[in-house]
Amino acid sequence: MVNLTLKTCENWIKVDQNGLLRFIDPIDKEEISAHYGATHTAAAFIVLGNLRGDLILLEKGKSLLISVIKRWDTSKLLPSFHADFNNFALCVAFDTLKDIDSELCNQIKKKVSSTSDSKHDTVNWLPMRWYVNIKRYEWTKEEKYKNISEACRIKIKQATNKDGGIEDILPKGKSFNLQYDLATVAVLQYMNCRGLEIDLSKEMGFLLNSVAPDGDINYQGRGTNQIFAWGMWLYLLSSSQDEVETNKAISFLSNKVTIMLENNNLMLNNSKGEEKHLWWDYHYSSVYTAHFLFWMVLSLVDFQKKAIKTKNSESKDSELLFIKRPIILFQLLMGEKNI
């Protein structure tokens, strides 16, 4: 799946009239610069190119990243600029480049440090914001970034239920869904693989208990059936040494991803992307495909790096009850919660 998704993303790289690389969406026919497709593709190329010793892919990633940086100050003014996603991708690229390209690393540090903290409190964004501010503190030693990181940590803890489910909006009771729950845990696991010590035992226990018998994890709430969840789920499983569930997820995904990529879709169904069936107005094929590639690449880098000893809680305060049988899963929503 990595190579197939990589080839798709490579086909969307074009050179603009100024000689800069752009990551062009196959449906909208332009780069979605306010979102995070270009940054995630650049970081994925850099990390994978370095991992495989593929200098051509590495240089392509660096060229795309240089293009992003040159246009950063304009892009970040766009109304829907995804600051935490973009800053996070730059920091991931930095982690690979720090020993091989000091000049580009300095440009990354300058752009990330000169970009104001997003102040964005959607919970699945908070771990990215936390990590970005950790890097800002490392680079500048300014205490305010350390304080922002701690505030992000506290908010994630506040959003975490006793059973390990993580809500996506505070105060609790407004929004819960599996896709953004696992997205939160995946970035926290990435941080663990970089040396932090965050206990994810009950969070992972909750997610594993939520897997359907066929291996599906993204069947409930906002984001159902989108590819967005899946790169992060593969990352969580492979980095935490869960070979059985990793194989189950790959088995569930493999044919569906092939069809999705052929159709320029972002849903795991047979629809053509041009139809935008079940899409929201902020969905873009290139962005979600790049995100999928990015997290699959990180799953290779951090393969079996940090085990998670899972813990199951008797609490049901996420107000979801899963009743599993060999070929079916019943999910009961207990209470009134906007999902």
mmCIF file with all atom_site columns, N, CA, C and O in Angstrom, residues 43-63:
data_model
loop_
_atom_site.group_PDB
_atom_site.id
_atom_site.type_symbol
_atom_site.label_atom_id
_atom_site.label_alt_id
_atom_site.label_comp_id
_atom_site.label_asym_id
_atom_site.label_entity_id
_atom_site.label_seq_id
_atom_site.pdbx_PDB_ins_code
_atom_site.Cartn_x
_atom_site.Cartn_y
_atom_site.Cartn_z
_atom_site.occupancy
_atom_site.B_iso_or_equiv
_atom_site.pdbx_formal_charge
_atom_site.auth_seq_id
_atom_site.auth_comp_id
_atom_site.auth_asym_id
_atom_site.auth_atom_id
_atom_site.pdbx_PDB_model_num
ATOM 1  N N  . ALA A 1 43 ? 7.042  15.823 3.672  1.00 0.00 ? 43 ALA A N  1
ATOM 2  C CA . ALA A 1 43 ? 7.615  15.117 4.821  1.00 0.00 ? 43 ALA A CA 1
ATOM 3  C C  . ALA A 1 43 ? 7.675  13.612 4.560  1.00 0.00 ? 43 ALA A C  1
ATOM 4  O O  . ALA A 1 43 ? 8.672  12.952 4.896  1.00 0.00 ? 43 ALA A O  1
ATOM 5  N N  . ALA A 1 44 ? 6.630  13.052 3.962  1.00 0.00 ? 44 ALA A N  1
ATOM 6  C CA . ALA A 1 44 ? 6.615  11.618 3.670  1.00 0.00 ? 44 ALA A CA 1
ATOM 7  C C  . ALA A 1 44 ? 7.738  11.249 2.703  1.00 0.00 ? 44 ALA A C  1
ATOM 8  O O  . ALA A 1 44 ? 8.433  10.238 2.897  1.00 0.00 ? 44 ALA A O  1
ATOM 9  N N  . PHE A 1 45 ? 7.934  12.050 1.656  1.00 0.00 ? 45 PHE A N  1
ATOM 10 C CA . PHE A 1 45 ? 9.014  11.786 0.697  1.00 0.00 ? 45 PHE A CA 1
ATOM 11 C C  . PHE A 1 45 ? 10.381 11.858 1.383  1.00 0.00 ? 45 PHE A C  1
ATOM 12 O O  . PHE A 1 45 ? 11.256 11.028 1.133  1.00 0.00 ? 45 PHE A O  1
ATOM 13 N N  . ILE A 1 46 ? 10.560 12.856 2.233  1.00 0.00 ? 46 ILE A N  1
ATOM 14 C CA . ILE A 1 46 ? 11.840 13.045 2.929  1.00 0.00 ? 46 ILE A CA 1
ATOM 15 C C  . ILE A 1 46 ? 12.121 11.864 3.854  1.00 0.00 ? 46 ILE A C  1
ATOM 16 O O  . ILE A 1 46 ? 13.213 11.283 3.836  1.00 0.00 ? 46 ILE A O  1
ATOM 17 N N  . VAL A 1 47 ? 11.140 11.508 4.654  1.00 0.00 ? 47 VAL A N  1
ATOM 18 C CA . VAL A 1 47 ? 11.341 10.431 5.633  1.00 0.00 ? 47 VAL A CA 1
ATOM 19 C C  . VAL A 1 47 ? 11.543 9.092  4.925  1.00 0.00 ? 47 VAL A C  1
ATOM 20 O O  . VAL A 1 47 ? 12.454 8.328  5.265  1.00 0.00 ? 47 VAL A O  1
ATOM 21 N N  . LEU A 1 48 ? 10.697 8.802  3.934  1.00 0.00 ? 48 LEU A N  1
ATOM 22 C CA . LEU A 1 48 ? 10.812 7.524  3.227  1.00 0.00 ? 48 LEU A CA 1
ATOM 23 C C  . LEU A 1 48 ? 12.069 7.473  2.369  1.00 0.00 ? 48 LEU A C  1
ATOM 24 O O  . LEU A 1 48 ? 12.748 6.434  2.303  1.00 0.00 ? 48 LEU A O  1
ATOM 25 N N  . GLY A 1 49 ? 12.394 8.584  1.721  1.00 0.00 ? 49 GLY A N  1
ATOM 26 C CA . GLY A 1 49 ? 13.615 8.622  0.924  1.00 0.00 ? 49 GLY A CA 1
ATOM 27 C C  . GLY A 1 49 ? 14.845 8.364  1.770  1.00 0.00 ? 49 GLY A C  1
ATOM 28 O O  . GLY A 1 49 ? 15.749 7.609  1.383  1.00 0.00 ? 49 GLY A O  1
ATOM 29 N N  . ASN A 1 50 ? 14.884 8.965  2.949  1.00 0.00 ? 50 ASN A N  1
ATOM 30 C CA . ASN A 1 50 ? 16.007 8.746  3.862  1.00 0.00 ? 50 ASN A CA 1
ATOM 31 C C  . ASN A 1 50 ? 16.036 7.306  4.368  1.00 0.00 ? 50 ASN A C  1
ATOM 32 O O  . ASN A 1 50 ? 17.091 6.679  4.438  1.00 0.00 ? 50 ASN A O  1
ATOM 33 N N  . LEU A 1 51 ? 14.871 6.776  4.698  1.00 0.00 ? 51 LEU A N  1
ATOM 34 C CA . LEU A 1 51 ? 14.779 5.406  5.217  1.00 0.00 ? 51 LEU A CA 1
ATOM 35 C C  . LEU A 1 51 ? 15.255 4.387  4.191  1.00 0.00 ? 51 LEU A C  1
ATOM 36 O O  . LEU A 1 51 ? 15.958 3.426  4.526  1.00 0.00 ? 51 LEU A O  1
ATOM 37 N N  . ARG A 1 52 ? 14.901 4.593  2.946  1.00 0.00 ? 52 ARG A N  1
ATOM 38 C CA . ARG A 1 52 ? 15.236 3.635  1.883  1.00 0.00 ? 52 ARG A CA 1
ATOM 39 C C  . ARG A 1 52 ? 16.555 3.945  1.191  1.00 0.00 ? 52 ARG A C  1
ATOM 40 O O  . ARG A 1 52 ? 17.003 3.172  0.342  1.00 0.00 ? 52 ARG A O  1
ATOM 41 N N  . GLY A 1 53 ? 17.173 5.063  1.528  1.00 0.00 ? 53 GLY A N  1
ATOM 42 C CA . GLY A 1 53 ? 18.369 5.466  0.809  1.00 0.00 ? 53 GLY A CA 1
ATOM 43 C C  . GLY A 1 53 ? 18.066 5.877  -0.621 1.00 0.00 ? 53 GLY A C  1
ATOM 44 O O  . GLY A 1 53 ? 18.913 5.763  -1.515 1.00 0.00 ? 53 GLY A O  1
ATOM 45 N N  . ASP A 1 54 ? 16.852 6.374  -0.851 1.00 0.00 ? 54 ASP A N  1
ATOM 46 C CA . ASP A 1 54 ? 16.403 6.798  -2.173 1.00 0.00 ? 54 ASP A CA 1
ATOM 47 C C  . ASP A 1 54 ? 16.621 8.314  -2.286 1.00 0.00 ? 54 ASP A C  1
ATOM 48 O O  . ASP A 1 54 ? 15.780 9.116  -1.891 1.00 0.00 ? 54 ASP A O  1
ATOM 49 N N  . LEU A 1 55 ? 17.758 8.695  -2.842 1.00 0.00 ? 55 LEU A N  1
ATOM 50 C CA . LEU A 1 55 ? 18.131 10.108 -2.891 1.00 0.00 ? 55 LEU A CA 1
ATOM 51 C C  . LEU A 1 55 ? 17.220 10.921 -3.806 1.00 0.00 ? 55 LEU A C  1
ATOM 52 O O  . LEU A 1 55 ? 16.986 12.108 -3.570 1.00 0.00 ? 55 LEU A O  1
ATOM 53 N N  . ILE A 1 56 ? 16.687 10.287 -4.845 1.00 0.00 ? 56 ILE A N  1
ATOM 54 C CA . ILE A 1 56 ? 15.785 10.995 -5.756 1.00 0.00 ? 56 ILE A CA 1
ATOM 55 C C  . ILE A 1 56 ? 14.504 11.389 -5.029 1.00 0.00 ? 56 ILE A C  1
ATOM 56 O O  . ILE A 1 56 ? 14.035 12.537 -5.126 1.00 0.00 ? 56 ILE A O  1
ATOM 57 N N  . LEU A 1 57 ? 13.940 10.444 -4.281 1.00 0.00 ? 57 LEU A N  1
ATOM 58 C CA . LEU A 1 57 ? 12.719 10.734 -3.523 1.00 0.00 ? 57 LEU A CA 1
ATOM 59 C C  . LEU A 1 57 ? 13.001 11.748 -2.425 1.00 0.00 ? 57 LEU A C  1
ATOM 60 O O  . LEU A 1 57 ? 12.197 12.666 -2.193 1.00 0.00 ? 57 LEU A O  1
ATOM 61 N N  . LEU A 1 58 ? 14.136 11.623 -1.757 1.00 0.00 ? 58 LEU A N  1
ATOM 62 C CA . LEU A 1 58 ? 14.516 12.562 -0.715 1.00 0.00 ? 58 LEU A CA 1
ATOM 63 C C  . LEU A 1 58 ? 14.624 13.986 -1.266 1.00 0.00 ? 58 LEU A C  1
ATOM 64 O O  . LEU A 1 58 ? 14.091 14.934 -0.677 1.00 0.00 ? 58 LEU A O  1
ATOM 65 N N  . GLU A 1 59 ? 15.283 14.123 -2.400 1.00 0.00 ? 59 GLU A N  1
ATOM 66 C CA . GLU A 1 59 ? 15.448 15.452 -2.999 1.00 0.00 ? 59 GLU A CA 1
ATOM 67 C C  . GLU A 1 59 ? 14.125 16.022 -3.490 1.00 0.00 ? 59 GLU A C  1
ATOM 68 O O  . GLU A 1 59 ? 13.893 17.234 -3.412 1.00 0.00 ? 59 GLU A O  1
ATOM 69 N N  . LYS A 1 60 ? 13.248 15.152 -3.990 1.00 0.00 ? 60 LYS A N  1
ATOM 70 C CA . LYS A 1 60 ? 11.926 15.607 -4.420 1.00 0.00 ? 60 LYS A CA 1
ATOM 71 C C  . LYS A 1 60 ? 11.146 16.146 -3.226 1.00 0.00 ? 60 LYS A C  1
ATOM 72 O O  . LYS A 1 60 ? 10.476 17.182 -3.320 1.00 0.00 ? 60 LYS A O  1
ATOM 73 N N  . GLY A 1 61 ? 11.242 15.438 -2.101 1.00 0.00 ? 61 GLY A N  1
ATOM 74 C CA . GLY A 1 61 ? 10.584 15.915 -0.888 1.00 0.00 ? 61 GLY A CA 1
ATOM 75 C C  . GLY A 1 61 ? 11.141 17.246 -0.419 1.00 0.00 ? 61 GLY A C  1
ATOM 76 O O  . GLY A 1 61 ? 10.390 18.147 -0.017 1.00 0.00 ? 61 GLY A O  1
ATOM 77 N N  . LYS A 1 62 ? 12.462 17.387 -0.473 1.00 0.00 ? 62 LYS A N  1
ATOM 78 C CA . LYS A 1 62 ? 13.081 18.647 -0.066 1.00 0.00 ? 62 LYS A CA 1
ATOM 79 C C  . LYS A 1 62 ? 12.672 19.785 -0.991 1.00 0.00 ? 62 LYS A C  1
ATOM 80 O O  . LYS A 1 62 ? 12.391 20.905 -0.533 1.00 0.00 ? 62 LYS A O  1
ATOM 81 N N  . SER A 1 63 ? 12.602 19.518 -2.286 1.00 0.00 ? 63 SER A N  1
ATOM 82 C CA . SER A 1 63 ? 12.198 20.558 -3.237 1.00 0.00 ? 63 SER A CA 1
ATOM 83 C C  . SER A 1 63 ? 10.764 21.009 -2.988 1.00 0.00 ? 63 SER A C  1
ATOM 84 O O  . SER A 1 63 ? 10.457 22.209 -3.050 1.00 0.00 ? 63 SER A O  1
#
